[in-house]
Amino acid sequence: MIVGVGIDVVDVARFMATVERVPALRVRLFTPEERELPPASLAARFAAKEAIAKSLGAPAGMSWQDATVRRVLGEQPVVEVTGTVAAAAGRLGVTRFHLSLSHDAGIASAMVVAESD
């Protein structure tokens, strides 16, 4: 059963300008393995984290570090949640996330479906 849906769109150049202007954002928003991604992929990860939060109803108190997007070449992206995000998902009965990422023409986007058994 679908519990929630979230979508987010990020202007890559604007996002990266903000990250360069406020370097602490890279540490606050991303896990160590995500921080070194190229700009379009980094913006897509941010869009994914926003979409994950929206799919959960955007509850207060969630940590950006508690949602990670992993990619394996040739496979769909995988959402891994821990801590505050896992707790929010658990309260709603979410057992899995379906994620689609895209980036083209300077725009990164993400769409998430939160599902329960």
Coordinates of C-alpha atoms in Angstrom, one line a residue:
M1 CA 0.0 0.0 0.0
I2 CA 1.3 3.5 -0.8
V3 CA 1.8 5.5 2.3
G4 CA 3.1 8.7 0.7
V5 CA 4.6 10.3 -2.4
G6 CA 7.3 13.0 -2.5
I7 CA 8.9 14.9 -5.3
D8 CA 11.6 17.6 -5.5
V9 CA 13.4 19.6 -8.1
V10 CA 16.7 21.4 -7.7
D11 CA 18.5 23.9 -9.9
V12 CA 22.0 22.4 -9.9
A13 CA 24.0 25.6 -10.4
R14 CA 22.0 27.5 -7.7
F15 CA 22.3 24.5 -5.3
M16 CA 26.1 24.2 -5.8
A17 CA 26.6 28.0 -5.4
T18 CA 24.8 27.7 -2.0
V19 CA 27.0 24.8 -1.0
E20 CA 30.2 26.6 -2.0
R21 CA 29.0 29.8 -0.2
V22 CA 28.2 27.7 3.0
P23 CA 30.7 24.8 3.1
A24 CA 29.2 23.4 6.3
L25 CA 26.1 22.5 4.3
R26 CA 27.9 19.7 2.6
V27 CA 28.7 18.1 5.9
R28 CA 25.2 18.8 7.3
L29 CA 23.3 17.5 4.3
F30 CA 25.3 14.5 3.1
T31 CA 26.9 11.4 4.4
P32 CA 30.7 11.0 3.8
E33 CA 30.3 8.8 0.8
E34 CA 27.8 11.3 -0.8
R35 CA 29.9 14.4 -0.3
E36 CA 32.3 13.8 -3.1
L37 CA 29.8 13.2 -5.8
P38 CA 29.7 15.4 -9.0
P39 CA 27.4 18.4 -8.8
A40 CA 24.4 17.0 -10.7
S41 CA 24.5 13.8 -8.6
L42 CA 24.9 15.8 -5.4
A43 CA 21.9 17.9 -6.3
A44 CA 19.9 14.8 -7.1
R45 CA 20.8 13.3 -3.7
F46 CA 19.5 16.5 -2.0
A47 CA 16.3 16.3 -4.1
A48 CA 15.9 12.7 -3.0
K49 CA 16.3 13.5 0.7
E50 CA 13.6 16.3 0.3
A51 CA 11.3 13.8 -1.6
I52 CA 11.8 11.2 1.1
A53 CA 10.9 13.7 3.8
K54 CA 7.8 14.8 1.8
S55 CA 6.7 11.2 1.3
L56 CA 6.7 10.9 5.1
G57 CA 4.7 14.0 5.6
A58 CA 7.8 16.2 6.3
P59 CA 7.9 15.6 10.1
A60 CA 10.1 18.0 12.1
G61 CA 13.3 16.7 13.6
M62 CA 14.6 14.5 10.9
S63 CA 18.3 14.5 10.3
W64 CA 19.6 14.7 6.7
Q65 CA 22.4 12.3 7.6
D66 CA 19.7 9.6 8.4
A67 CA 18.8 9.1 4.7
T68 CA 21.3 7.8 2.2
V69 CA 20.9 7.1 -1.5
R70 CA 23.1 4.4 -2.9
R71 CA 23.7 3.7 -6.6
V72 CA 25.1 0.6 -8.1
L73 CA 25.8 0.9 -11.8
G74 CA 23.0 -0.7 -13.8
E75 CA 20.6 -1.0 -10.8
Q76 CA 17.9 1.3 -9.4
P77 CA 19.0 3.7 -6.7
V78 CA 18.4 2.4 -3.1
V79 CA 17.2 4.4 -0.1
E80 CA 18.7 3.5 3.2
V81 CA 17.2 5.1 6.3
T82 CA 18.5 5.1 9.9
G83 CA 17.8 7.1 13.1
T84 CA 15.2 9.8 12.8
V85 CA 14.1 9.0 9.3
A86 CA 13.7 5.3 10.1
A87 CA 11.7 6.3 13.2
A88 CA 9.4 8.5 11.1
A89 CA 9.0 5.7 8.5
G90 CA 8.3 3.2 11.2
R91 CA 5.5 5.3 12.7
L92 CA 3.8 5.3 9.3
G93 CA 4.4 1.6 8.7
V94 CA 6.8 2.3 5.7
T95 CA 8.7 -0.8 4.8
R96 CA 10.4 0.3 1.6
F97 CA 11.0 3.3 -0.6
H98 CA 10.9 3.5 -4.4
L99 CA 13.1 6.2 -5.8
S100 CA 13.6 7.7 -9.3
L101 CA 16.4 10.2 -9.9
S102 CA 17.1 12.4 -12.9
H103 CA 19.3 15.3 -13.9
D104 CA 19.4 17.1 -17.2
A105 CA 19.6 20.7 -18.5
G106 CA 20.8 21.9 -15.1
I107 CA 17.9 20.5 -13.2
A108 CA 18.1 17.5 -10.8
S109 CA 14.9 15.8 -9.7
A110 CA 13.7 13.0 -7.5
M111 CA 10.5 11.2 -6.9
V112 CA 9.8 8.8 -4.0
V113 CA 7.0 6.4 -3.2
A114 CA 6.9 5.3 0.4
E115 CA 5.2 1.9 0.7
S116 CA 4.0 -0.4 3.5
D117 CA 3.4 -4.2 3.3

